[in-house]
PDB file of C-alpha atoms in Angstrom:
ATOM      1  CA  UNK A1337     -89.545-110.315-115.880  1.00 93.00           C
ATOM      2  CA  UNK A1338     -87.483-108.073-118.132  1.00 95.00           C
ATOM      3  CA  UNK A1339     -89.483-104.914-118.764  1.00 97.00           C
ATOM      4  CA  UNK A1340     -89.023-101.547-120.445  1.00 98.00           C
ATOM      5  CA  UNK A1341     -91.581 -98.770-120.050  1.00 98.00           C
ATOM      6  CA  UNK A1342     -91.355 -95.577-122.105  1.00 98.00           C
ATOM      7  CA  UNK A1343     -92.946 -92.244-121.268  1.00 97.00           C
ATOM      8  CA  UNK A1344     -92.793 -88.620-122.345  1.00 97.00           C
ATOM      9  CA  UNK A1345     -94.312 -88.737-125.810  1.00 96.00           C
ATOM     10  CA  UNK A1346     -96.941 -86.306-127.016  1.00 97.00           C
ATOM     11  CA  UNK A1347     -97.843 -83.582-129.489  1.00 97.00           C
ATOM     12  CA  UNK A1348     -95.204 -80.928-130.114  1.00 97.00           C
ATOM     13  CA  UNK A1349     -94.871 -78.128-132.662  1.00 97.00           C
ATOM     14  CA  UNK A1350     -92.129 -78.149-135.293  1.00 97.00           C
ATOM     15  CA  UNK A1351     -88.942 -76.754-133.767  1.00 97.00           C
ATOM     16  CA  UNK A1352     -89.989 -77.820-130.298  1.00 98.00           C
ATOM     17  CA  UNK A1353     -88.382 -80.173-127.801  1.00 98.00           C
ATOM     18  CA  UNK A1354     -89.372 -83.310-125.960  1.00 98.00           C
ATOM     19  CA  UNK A1355     -87.617 -85.648-123.520  1.00 98.00           C
ATOM     20  CA  UNK A1356     -88.421 -89.345-123.575  1.00 98.00           C
ATOM     21  CA  UNK A1357     -87.727 -91.641-120.646  1.00 98.00           C
ATOM     22  CA  UNK A1358     -87.468 -95.417-120.381  1.00 98.00           C
ATOM     23  CA  UNK A1359     -87.670 -97.235-117.048  1.00 98.00           C
ATOM     24  CA  UNK A1360     -85.958-100.625-117.019  1.00 98.00           C
ATOM     25  CA  UNK A1361     -86.541-103.513-114.634  1.00 97.00           C
ATOM     26  CA  UNK A1362     -85.880-107.240-114.347  1.00 96.00           C
ATOM     27  CA  UNK A1363     -82.258-107.179-115.531  1.00 95.00           C
ATOM     28  CA  UNK A1364     -78.910-105.563-114.727  1.00 97.00           C
ATOM     29  CA  UNK A1365     -79.405-102.283-116.561  1.00 96.00           C
ATOM     30  CA  UNK A1366     -75.832-101.093-116.036  1.00 96.00           C
ATOM     31  CA  UNK A1367     -74.436-104.148-117.863  1.00 96.00           C
ATOM     32  CA  UNK A1368     -76.268-103.568-121.128  1.00 96.00           C
ATOM     33  CA  UNK A1369     -76.091-101.374-124.177  1.00 96.00           C
ATOM     34  CA  UNK A1370     -79.409 -99.597-124.699  1.00 97.00           C
ATOM     35  CA  UNK A1371     -81.046 -98.147-127.791  1.00 97.00           C
ATOM     36  CA  UNK A1372     -83.896 -96.014-129.071  1.00 98.00           C
ATOM     37  CA  UNK A1373     -85.685 -97.248-132.188  1.00 98.00           C
ATOM     38  CA  UNK A1374     -88.569 -95.421-133.862  1.00 98.00           C
ATOM     39  CA  UNK A1375     -91.280 -96.478-136.243  1.00 97.00           C
ATOM     40  CA  UNK A1376     -93.204 -93.994-138.348  1.00 95.00           C
ATOM     41  CA  UNK A1377     -96.848 -94.820-139.132  1.00 91.00           C
ATOM     42  CA  UNK A1378     -97.015 -97.652-141.652  1.00 89.00           C
ATOM     43  CA  UNK A1379     -93.223 -97.919-141.907  1.00 92.00           C
ATOM     44  CA  UNK A1380     -90.542-100.293-140.645  1.00 93.00           C
ATOM     45  CA  UNK A1381     -88.378 -99.659-137.598  1.00 95.00           C
ATOM     46  CA  UNK A1382     -85.558 -97.124-137.790  1.00 96.00           C
ATOM     47  CA  UNK A1383     -82.728 -97.213-135.278  1.00 96.00           C
ATOM     48  CA  UNK A1384     -82.171 -93.783-133.712  1.00 97.00           C
ATOM     49  CA  UNK A1385     -79.331 -94.066-131.199  1.00 97.00           C
ATOM     50  CA  UNK A1386     -77.538 -96.333-128.780  1.00 96.00           C
ATOM     51  CA  UNK A1387     -75.367 -95.932-125.680  1.00 96.00           C
ATOM     52  CA  UNK A1388     -72.849 -98.225-124.053  1.00 96.00           C
ATOM     53  CA  UNK A1389     -73.059 -99.397-120.468  1.00 96.00           C
ATOM     54  CA  UNK A1390     -71.376 -96.406-118.826  1.00 95.00           C
ATOM     55  CA  UNK A1391     -72.496 -93.748-121.285  1.00 93.00           C
ATOM     56  CA  UNK A1392     -69.080 -93.034-122.767  1.00 94.00           C
ATOM     57  CA  UNK A1393     -69.928 -94.322-126.266  1.00 94.00           C
ATOM     58  CA  UNK A1394     -72.970 -93.070-128.145  1.00 95.00           C
ATOM     59  CA  UNK A1395     -73.995 -93.472-131.778  1.00 95.00           C
ATOM     60  CA  UNK A1396     -76.759 -91.800-133.760  1.00 96.00           C
ATOM     61  CA  UNK A1397     -78.472 -92.155-137.104  1.00 95.00           C
ATOM     62  CA  UNK A1398     -77.392 -89.300-139.374  1.00 94.00           C
ATOM     63  CA  UNK A1399     -80.850 -87.704-139.507  1.00 96.00           C
ATOM     64  CA  UNK A1400     -80.847 -86.893-135.776  1.00 97.00           C
ATOM     65  CA  UNK A1401     -77.195 -86.005-135.188  1.00 97.00           C
ATOM     66  CA  UNK A1402     -76.899 -82.621-133.509  1.00 97.00           C
ATOM     67  CA  UNK A1403     -80.600 -82.595-132.565  1.00 98.00           C
ATOM     68  CA  UNK A1404     -81.083 -85.666-130.339  1.00 98.00           C
ATOM     69  CA  UNK A1405     -79.067 -86.737-127.297  1.00 98.00           C
ATOM     70  CA  UNK A1406     -79.192 -90.172-125.711  1.00 98.00           C
ATOM     71  CA  UNK A1407     -78.241 -90.548-122.056  1.00 98.00           C
ATOM     72  CA  UNK A1408     -78.690 -92.913-119.136  1.00 98.00           C
ATOM     73  CA  UNK A1409     -78.767 -92.962-115.350  1.00 97.00           C
ATOM     74  CA  UNK A1410     -77.658 -96.375-114.119  1.00 97.00           C
ATOM     75  CA  UNK A1411     -78.564 -95.484-110.516  1.00 97.00           C
ATOM     76  CA  UNK A1412     -82.179 -95.001-111.629  1.00 98.00           C
ATOM     77  CA  UNK A1413     -82.206 -97.816-114.237  1.00 98.00           C
ATOM     78  CA  UNK A1414     -83.344 -95.244-116.759  1.00 98.00           C
ATOM     79  CA  UNK A1415     -82.640 -94.331-120.373  1.00 98.00           C
ATOM     80  CA  UNK A1416     -83.419 -90.957-121.907  1.00 98.00           C
ATOM     81  CA  UNK A1417     -83.725 -89.296-125.307  1.00 98.00           C
ATOM     82  CA  UNK A1418     -83.627 -85.513-125.462  1.00 98.00           C
ATOM     83  CA  UNK A1419     -85.116 -84.400-128.774  1.00 98.00           C
ATOM     84  CA  UNK A1420     -84.628 -80.820-129.929  1.00 98.00           C
ATOM     85  CA  UNK A1421     -85.473 -78.975-133.156  1.00 98.00           C
ATOM     86  CA  UNK A1422     -88.173 -81.522-133.887  1.00 98.00           C
ATOM     87  CA  UNK A1423     -89.434 -81.931-137.445  1.00 98.00           C
ATOM     88  CA  UNK A1424     -92.570 -83.438-138.929  1.00 97.00           C
ATOM     89  CA  UNK A1425     -90.512 -86.395-140.135  1.00 97.00           C
ATOM     90  CA  UNK A1426     -89.645 -87.244-136.517  1.00 98.00           C
ATOM     91  CA  UNK A1427     -93.278 -88.278-135.964  1.00 98.00           C
ATOM     92  CA  UNK A1428     -93.200 -91.916-134.892  1.00 98.00           C
ATOM     93  CA  UNK A1429     -93.639 -94.373-132.087  1.00 98.00           C
ATOM     94  CA  UNK A1430     -90.375 -94.379-130.138  1.00 98.00           C
ATOM     95  CA  UNK A1431     -89.279 -97.649-128.580  1.00 98.00           C
ATOM     96  CA  UNK A1432     -86.667 -98.238-125.941  1.00 98.00           C
ATOM     97  CA  UNK A1433     -84.801-101.527-126.467  1.00 97.00           C
ATOM     98  CA  UNK A1434     -82.080-103.454-124.699  1.00 97.00           C
ATOM     99  CA  UNK A1435     -79.040-104.063-126.890  1.00 88.00           C
ATOM    100  CA  UNK A1436     -76.889-102.150-129.327  1.00 86.00           C
ATOM    101  CA  UNK A1437     -78.226-103.693-132.498  1.00 82.00           C
ATOM    102  CA  UNK A1438     -74.988-105.498-133.288  1.00 83.00           C
ATOM    103  CA  UNK A1439     -76.537-108.789-132.162  1.00 83.00           C
ATOM    104  CA  UNK A1440     -80.116-108.026-131.178  1.00 91.00           C
ATOM    105  CA  UNK A1441     -82.689-105.716-129.671  1.00 94.00           C
ATOM    106  CA  UNK A1442     -84.504-107.541-126.887  1.00 94.00           C
ATOM    107  CA  UNK A1443     -86.902-106.753-125.431  1.00 96.00           C
ATOM    108  CA  UNK A1444     -88.627-103.662-126.765  1.00 97.00           C
ATOM    109  CA  UNK A1445     -90.827-101.428-124.668  1.00 97.00           C
ATOM    110  CA  UNK A1446     -94.449-100.764-125.568  1.00 97.00           C
ATOM    111  CA  UNK A1447     -93.488 -97.489-127.249  1.00 97.00           C
ATOM    112  CA  UNK A1448     -94.464 -93.857-126.826  1.00 98.00           C
ATOM    113  CA  UNK A1449     -95.976 -91.790-129.649  1.00 98.00           C
ATOM    114  CA  UNK A1450     -94.333 -88.541-130.670  1.00 98.00           C
ATOM    115  CA  UNK A1451     -96.316 -86.331-133.039  1.00 98.00           C
ATOM    116  CA  UNK A1452     -94.697 -83.244-134.503  1.00 98.00           C
ATOM    117  CA  UNK A1453     -97.334 -80.991-135.989  1.00 96.00           C
ATOM    118  CA  UNK A1454     -98.575 -77.415-135.896  1.00 95.00           C
TER     119      UNK A1454
ATOM    120  CA  UNK B 134     -85.661 -96.705-148.790  1.00 79.00           C
ATOM    121  CA  UNK B 135     -84.321 -99.326-146.383  1.00 86.00           C
ATOM    122  CA  UNK B 136     -80.683-100.439-146.340  1.00 90.00           C
ATOM    123  CA  UNK B 137     -81.744-104.091-146.225  1.00 95.00           C
ATOM    124  CA  UNK B 138     -84.094-105.444-148.894  1.00 96.00           C
ATOM    125  CA  UNK B 139     -87.011-107.729-148.079  1.00 97.00           C
ATOM    126  CA  UNK B 140     -89.969-108.835-150.209  1.00 97.00           C
ATOM    127  CA  UNK B 141     -93.046-106.738-149.302  1.00 96.00           C
ATOM    128  CA  UNK B 142     -95.244-109.773-148.802  1.00 97.00           C
ATOM    129  CA  UNK B 143     -95.327-113.561-148.713  1.00 97.00           C
ATOM    130  CA  UNK B 144     -98.205-115.951-148.238  1.00 96.00           C
ATOM    131  CA  UNK B 145     -98.807-119.632-147.673  1.00 95.00           C
ATOM    132  CA  UNK B 146    -101.459-121.972-146.362  1.00 96.00           C
ATOM    133  CA  UNK B 147    -101.697-123.178-142.765  1.00 96.00           C
ATOM    134  CA  UNK B 148     -99.270-126.000-142.069  1.00 96.00           C
ATOM    135  CA  UNK B 149     -97.015-125.040-144.953  1.00 97.00           C
ATOM    136  CA  UNK B 150     -93.518-123.536-144.922  1.00 97.00           C
ATOM    137  CA  UNK B 151     -92.465-120.053-145.940  1.00 97.00           C
ATOM    138  CA  UNK B 152     -89.134-118.293-146.273  1.00 98.00           C
ATOM    139  CA  UNK B 153     -88.407-114.572-146.100  1.00 98.00           C
ATOM    140  CA  UNK B 154     -85.239-113.186-147.605  1.00 98.00           C
ATOM    141  CA  UNK B 155     -83.139-110.233-146.506  1.00 98.00           C
ATOM    142  CA  UNK B 156     -80.464-108.840-148.791  1.00 97.00           C
ATOM    143  CA  UNK B 157     -77.705-106.463-147.796  1.00 97.00           C
ATOM    144  CA  UNK B 158     -74.061-105.792-148.557  1.00 96.00           C
ATOM    145  CA  UNK B 159     -70.557-106.468-147.325  1.00 95.00           C
ATOM    146  CA  UNK B 160     -70.780-103.436-145.013  1.00 95.00           C
ATOM    147  CA  UNK B 161     -73.694-104.866-143.080  1.00 95.00           C
ATOM    148  CA  UNK B 162     -74.923-108.464-143.413  1.00 96.00           C
ATOM    149  CA  UNK B 163     -71.659-109.647-144.961  1.00 96.00           C
ATOM    150  CA  UNK B 164     -69.676-108.859-141.824  1.00 94.00           C
ATOM    151  CA  UNK B 165     -72.204-108.739-138.984  1.00 95.00           C
ATOM    152  CA  UNK B 166     -74.836-110.815-137.243  1.00 96.00           C
ATOM    153  CA  UNK B 167     -78.432-110.796-138.489  1.00 97.00           C
ATOM    154  CA  UNK B 168     -81.490-110.730-136.240  1.00 97.00           C
ATOM    155  CA  UNK B 169     -85.163-111.169-137.092  1.00 98.00           C
ATOM    156  CA  UNK B 170     -88.226-109.595-135.467  1.00 98.00           C
ATOM    157  CA  UNK B 171     -91.928-110.369-135.537  1.00 98.00           C
ATOM    158  CA  UNK B 172     -94.424-107.534-135.165  1.00 97.00           C
ATOM    159  CA  UNK B 173     -98.023-108.491-134.557  1.00 96.00           C
ATOM    160  CA  UNK B 174    -100.613-105.793-135.293  1.00 92.00           C
ATOM    161  CA  UNK B 175    -100.576-103.021-132.710  1.00 91.00           C
ATOM    162  CA  UNK B 176     -97.633-104.407-130.746  1.00 95.00           C
ATOM    163  CA  UNK B 177     -93.913-103.788-130.424  1.00 97.00           C
ATOM    164  CA  UNK B 178     -91.456-105.892-132.431  1.00 97.00           C
ATOM    165  CA  UNK B 179     -90.343-109.124-130.772  1.00 97.00           C
ATOM    166  CA  UNK B 180     -86.987-110.854-131.235  1.00 97.00           C
ATOM    167  CA  UNK B 181     -87.303-114.170-133.115  1.00 97.00           C
ATOM    168  CA  UNK B 182     -83.749-114.948-134.219  1.00 97.00           C
ATOM    169  CA  UNK B 183     -80.415-113.479-133.174  1.00 96.00           C
ATOM    170  CA  UNK B 184     -76.816-113.985-134.295  1.00 96.00           C
ATOM    171  CA  UNK B 185     -78.021-115.375-137.629  1.00 96.00           C
ATOM    172  CA  UNK B 186     -79.589-118.614-136.401  1.00 97.00           C
ATOM    173  CA  UNK B 187     -80.131-118.630-132.628  1.00 97.00           C
ATOM    174  CA  UNK B 188     -83.578-118.641-131.025  1.00 97.00           C
ATOM    175  CA  UNK B 189     -84.298-116.867-127.728  1.00 95.00           C
ATOM    176  CA  UNK B 190     -85.939-118.996-125.080  1.00 94.00           C
ATOM    177  CA  UNK B 191     -89.643-119.359-125.731  1.00 94.00           C
ATOM    178  CA  UNK B 192     -89.398-119.098-129.522  1.00 96.00           C
ATOM    179  CA  UNK B 193     -90.550-122.397-131.084  1.00 96.00           C
ATOM    180  CA  UNK B 194     -88.229-124.325-133.394  1.00 95.00           C
ATOM    181  CA  UNK B 195     -90.692-123.709-136.230  1.00 97.00           C
ATOM    182  CA  UNK B 196     -88.710-120.495-136.673  1.00 97.00           C
ATOM    183  CA  UNK B 197     -85.189-120.721-138.095  1.00 98.00           C
ATOM    184  CA  UNK B 198     -82.576-118.389-139.500  1.00 97.00           C
ATOM    185  CA  UNK B 199     -79.625-118.694-141.819  1.00 97.00           C
ATOM    186  CA  UNK B 200     -77.065-116.442-143.438  1.00 97.00           C
ATOM    187  CA  UNK B 201     -74.947-116.785-146.533  1.00 96.00           C
ATOM    188  CA  UNK B 202     -72.672-114.038-147.770  1.00 96.00           C
ATOM    189  CA  UNK B 203     -74.639-110.788-147.886  1.00 97.00           C
ATOM    190  CA  UNK B 204     -78.088-112.369-147.529  1.00 97.00           C
ATOM    191  CA  UNK B 205     -80.102-113.930-144.745  1.00 98.00           C
ATOM    192  CA  UNK B 206     -83.256-116.002-144.631  1.00 98.00           C
ATOM    193  CA  UNK B 207     -85.989-116.547-142.067  1.00 98.00           C
ATOM    194  CA  UNK B 208     -87.862-119.822-142.306  1.00 98.00           C
ATOM    195  CA  UNK B 209     -91.188-120.635-140.705  1.00 97.00           C
ATOM    196  CA  UNK B 210     -92.617-124.156-140.832  1.00 97.00           C
ATOM    197  CA  UNK B 211     -96.010-125.452-139.763  1.00 97.00           C
ATOM    198  CA  UNK B 212     -97.641-122.075-140.439  1.00 97.00           C
ATOM    199  CA  UNK B 213    -100.383-120.988-138.073  1.00 96.00           C
ATOM    200  CA  UNK B 214    -102.887-118.158-138.418  1.00 95.00           C
ATOM    201  CA  UNK B 215    -101.237-116.593-135.390  1.00 95.00           C
ATOM    202  CA  UNK B 216     -98.031-116.183-137.408  1.00 96.00           C
ATOM    203  CA  UNK B 217     -99.670-113.465-139.515  1.00 97.00           C
ATOM    204  CA  UNK B 218     -97.495-110.455-138.829  1.00 97.00           C
ATOM    205  CA  UNK B 219     -94.824-108.172-140.216  1.00 97.00           C
ATOM    206  CA  UNK B 220     -91.299-109.575-140.137  1.00 98.00           C
ATOM    207  CA  UNK B 221     -88.150-107.465-140.125  1.00 98.00           C
ATOM    208  CA  UNK B 222     -84.478-108.309-140.459  1.00 97.00           C
ATOM    209  CA  UNK B 223     -81.841-106.227-138.754  1.00 96.00           C
ATOM    210  CA  UNK B 224     -78.093-105.995-138.512  1.00 96.00           C
ATOM    211  CA  UNK B 225     -75.220-103.638-137.764  1.00 94.00           C
ATOM    212  CA  UNK B 226     -73.626-101.586-140.510  1.00 93.00           C
ATOM    213  CA  UNK B 227     -69.950-100.634-140.579  1.00 91.00           C
ATOM    214  CA  UNK B 228     -71.039 -97.001-140.817  1.00 89.00           C
ATOM    215  CA  UNK B 229     -71.703 -97.389-137.070  1.00 89.00           C
ATOM    216  CA  UNK B 230     -75.455 -97.688-137.277  1.00 92.00           C
ATOM    217  CA  UNK B 231     -78.052-100.397-136.840  1.00 93.00           C
ATOM    218  CA  UNK B 232     -80.173-101.004-139.930  1.00 95.00           C
ATOM    219  CA  UNK B 233     -83.436-102.787-140.669  1.00 95.00           C
ATOM    220  CA  UNK B 234     -85.196-104.179-143.675  1.00 96.00           C
ATOM    221  CA  UNK B 235     -88.400-102.641-144.954  1.00 95.00           C
ATOM    222  CA  UNK B 236     -90.444-105.524-143.628  1.00 96.00           C
ATOM    223  CA  UNK B 237     -92.382-108.458-145.040  1.00 97.00           C
ATOM    224  CA  UNK B 238     -96.059-108.988-144.399  1.00 97.00           C
ATOM    225  CA  UNK B 239     -96.895-112.647-143.910  1.00 97.00           C
ATOM    226  CA  UNK B 240    -100.390-113.768-144.811  1.00 97.00           C
ATOM    227  CA  UNK B 241    -101.540-117.240-143.811  1.00 95.00           C
ATOM    228  CA  UNK B 242    -104.247-118.065-146.336  1.00 89.00           C
TER     229      UNK B 242
END
């Protein structure tokens, strides 16, 4: 079974940092683009970043450029999102998803909640 | 404000058919594949349609997708109460970003 499990979310103060992780299983992780997608409370999904199979290509939504870094460890079948200089507007459930978004995101993990508040 | 435009809500009776539209531009839908996602309350989005009109294994043929120019449409026939959910379209934009619609809430009356 293809599965993605996120971890690392929590409550953080504005300006703080957090590192999200996503453990993948049930498919060849190293052969797939991977993405982070977030969803603020009551809002639709917003793509955050993606990374190609070997980590050499990465793309970000403008609102997180310079603050967030996506990375992966194919030996550990894991995807990461380092989030720095967090803002209140970054509060959302963060999902890990297989795919780049050019054709699909499938599947999505169960999500991890990030709350930025003082 | 979302890059792709969807109606906020649609409704229909059980057994009926409903369509959900998704409007974009030449920089996104016009030149890229469209995918559709279903989000049941309290769960993660689930892929329903990819590459405009293809269904992943396990998705019933009651769900269909089409694309014409800069717009796409999701169709659902034989509506069931279990289809009540939020539906989102998504695609790639030539600005090198993935984009989504604002979502459509389906109510099965």
